[in-house]
Amino acid sequence: MSRLLVLLLVLALLPLAPVRAQSDYGVVAATVNGERHYLGLGGGDPVFTWAVTATRRGTRQRAYRIIVASSEAQVTAGVGDVWDSGRVASTSTTGIGYEGPPLEPRTRYHWAVQSWDDEGAEATSLPGWFETALDTWTATWIARDVPEVGPTSRGPDPRISQLRRAFTLPAGEIIRARLYATALGVYRAELNGRPVADDRLAPGWTDYRDRVQFQTYDVTGHLRPGANAIGVTLATGWYAGHISNIGKNTYGSGTPGFLGQLEVAYADGRLETVASDLSWRTVQGPTTGADLQDGEHFDARADTPGWTTADYDDATWEEVVEKTDLPAGAAVLVPQADQPVRVTQRLPPVSVERRGDDTHLVDFGQNLVGVAELRVTDADRGTTVSLRFGEALDASGDLDTTNLRAALATDSYTSRGDAVEEWAPAFTFHGFRYVEVTGYPGDLPPSALTALVLGTDVPLTSAFASTDERLDRLVANAEWSLRGNFLSVPTDCPQRDERMGWTGDLNVFAPTAALLADVRRFLGDKWMGDVRDEQGPDGQVGLVVPDPVGQFGPEDAPDIVWSSAAITVPYTVWQASGELQVVEESWAAMTAFMRFWEEQEPQTVIGDWAPPPADPADVAMGRGLPELDDLLARAWFVRDADLMNRMATAAGRHDEARRYIQLAQDARADFAAAHVRGGGRLEPDAQTAYAVALAFDLLPADQRRAASDRLAALVRDEGDGWDLATGFVGTPLVLAALSEHDNVEAAFRLLTQDDYPSWLHQVELGATTMWEFWNGLSADGSLHSQLDNSLNHYAFGAVARWIHTELGGIQQDPERAGYAHFTVRPRAAGGVEAASSKLATVRGTVVSSWRHGPDGFALDVTVPANATATVHIPTSGDPARILEVGESPVPATQATGVVLLGVLDGEARFEVGSGQYAFRVSA
Ligand code: BGC
């Protein structure tokens, strides 16, 4: 054979090297337990999640490899000297558990994930790290010998203390320093004159009889060999200050305590420890009072700048005492599970008005939760400026604080007489839009006050915009209520003397919260830990979590509608995050909860809380209509059994799944016997009954449409027409019960109604957060005459979910958690001409953006890499008329990455892979 022939033959036999376009495949958002870098990890092995990116349509991950290493250099070199998962053929990018050898405490691990797409392109994440928390404490709980303060006292609470210790660090190269610290109370630590972090209200609220959280701070940059000092300010917080209307000193004697352990590592392997002990010194200091509800008071004349530096002379200070009266939870120290409370935004006033010789009224234009930073100029020494906070004004335009009940919500600052002085409280928070300022010297310039917005720093994940500004505001109001009430605990309200973790409020709001924010850590890690602490031995969960005095159940008032948050939250967090660990962690608790309700008739004692009174001038109702109770309780039992089945199935617990299927089936039959009356009618014949029965699939298939029609009729005929008659339980479900059963127009009529009672009635009256009651403010803008009347309660804000999922059009697929698959099906109705919903999901950004115009209908969709979506496009005829112009204008049926599934009920349904799509239907 000639050499030429051989060469040709060889060339012909050679596999063609794939000619691949340059790939932009990437790995982003690689997180450990929800954080890019996690300092102070504890409570179980780390959980890895990442997202992949690519512009090529239909990109999938085909395999991944995780490496965990002892140094970043090892990670960069691709060596997993701690754990190497090896290449795992999998499309999973969420909730991958660590499977290496046991991790050491107080140790930093570095990691990265490598990912391959379906064409073999490879990408690696940036290196991340996680550092395990302390597990062995040598520190002593210390305290100041504070005055006794009775449980019912109001006003400045003087049990504030400053604690300090100067110490000398030996010479050498400091490579790492950590402060592990906590308090029974709330605290703020400084080293050498600098705060250790920007946290507020650490260690957060848990039931201190069960568990106390501690913080881990990286203070390497704060220290140096030689003279150093640590200073801590300690206040009462939830431990010894006011909680709800039950008074102070709930968890013990009322003396706040501090525990801290500073560990300093040297390059040569030495470890120096400075722990809280009896050598520390203490004084009350300039903060003359602080309480979460009553406010904070600061006398700058007693301030001693530099008190947390080594040079400060503390000779006149007292010796600390050991805190010995510890609640049981002080022996169960756990790393803080959620993000810290922080200042998340700063807002200037929108107006300042003089209201008398000595008084100004400042309006921030936004109801919010936080404090005000004060800037005083040219005040005489000893001048006291007082700030009173409130959500509303009375009919004559003065601050109205009647809805705060007993909470004093008053701060004050006494000047030292400098030209310019600035102060912000650190150990209180208020729910407010207005601040009444008394005693400010001269005219109060707007720059004198800045609102500091406080809350647990959960990442916000959504954006909504439409041609109806009122709807945009409504969604914003729900988000503001989330931000204000997610503060260490998910509370009902942030302003009055209540601020409790009411389970029912969260039960109805959690699915919305999981769209508006990344709640994995706050609800999944932190609050579910609180639930497990508070669960009764019989499996029952109470009406509030944490439950400080056992006043709200479990034993007194079992309420399945409220306490089912114990099922809703793990389910919802799993659905949003795609991480099944949250389900596994609470599986025993959820099973025990179900057992409790299997053994007794489901019941509710609160019912459909806060339905609107027919006349807005009437006192708002709290307790829902008692005739709905049995229906609601049975409905929630079925729903819980359904969710347990889904979670069990996903977790591979097949026997348990079967049991819950049976349980749900029997409970559905019981529900039908008790409440379904044929022809789609329910007993009682009330809006909430239909909303719940349709949402939880409690009606035979052939009765659903009729039931939805009946709901539409009730809504149409209620009050003046198109009125809600629903409370906390019915309201979040009523729109979907209409729109999912061909009553889209009725749903929009109801949503866009702005007469009392309706969502937009609140907006029309200037609401900037969600109200507890439909008649929160009267038509003149003043508070409706009721003491229980919060203007910042998120339950009715659950409607923001419908707005994102139906009007925006992004619907999760419950079978494919973590947005692995979702549906895009905007409901373009109700006079809204355009809307867009954007969600930062665990797979990447999902967008649905549509507009109606004279030219037709346009829908832009973004599907993150490694996800797929079913897109519904309204069409009156041939689906081939639908164009897809994202890459080049072609009929959608021929577009890359788009497959026509079929046409049904005036909609073409397309299955699409990842990518950006632009569908157009001409008029
Ligand atoms: C709270 C509600 C709560 C209700 C139940 C109220 O005081 O503010 O949000 O769910 O009590 O009784």
XYZ file of N, CA and C and ligand atoms in Angstrom, residues 492 496 498 502 505 562 606 609 728 772 788 793, ligand 1:
48
model
N -44.596 38.554 64.410
C -45.864 39.068 63.872
C -45.750 40.558 63.570
N -45.204 47.027 68.659
C -45.886 47.087 69.948
C -45.242 46.097 70.931
N -45.289 43.181 71.639
C -45.653 41.813 71.269
C -44.435 41.168 70.590
N -45.127 34.262 66.090
C -46.414 33.589 65.871
C -46.292 32.625 64.700
N -48.669 33.215 61.399
C -48.268 34.278 60.472
C -47.222 33.743 59.501
N -52.081 27.119 62.928
C -50.919 27.943 63.291
C -49.632 27.111 63.261
N -57.575 29.724 66.660
C -57.464 31.103 66.174
C -58.235 31.275 64.863
N -57.744 34.272 61.214
C -57.475 35.516 61.971
C -57.637 36.776 61.110
N -56.179 35.815 57.740
C -54.801 35.359 57.470
C -54.760 34.068 56.654
N -51.827 44.632 59.763
C -52.432 43.481 60.435
C -53.924 43.368 60.108
N -54.707 46.934 69.387
C -54.035 45.933 68.556
C -54.186 46.348 67.115
N -47.334 43.900 59.569
C -47.639 42.490 59.801
C -47.597 41.815 58.434
C -50.761 38.610 66.496
C -51.108 37.825 65.284
C -51.235 36.413 65.756
C -52.481 36.399 66.599
C -52.996 35.065 66.981
C -51.926 38.563 67.415
O -51.751 39.303 68.545
O -50.359 39.887 66.200
O -50.322 38.057 64.202
O -51.113 35.445 64.827
O -52.314 37.254 67.696
O -53.803 35.070 68.084
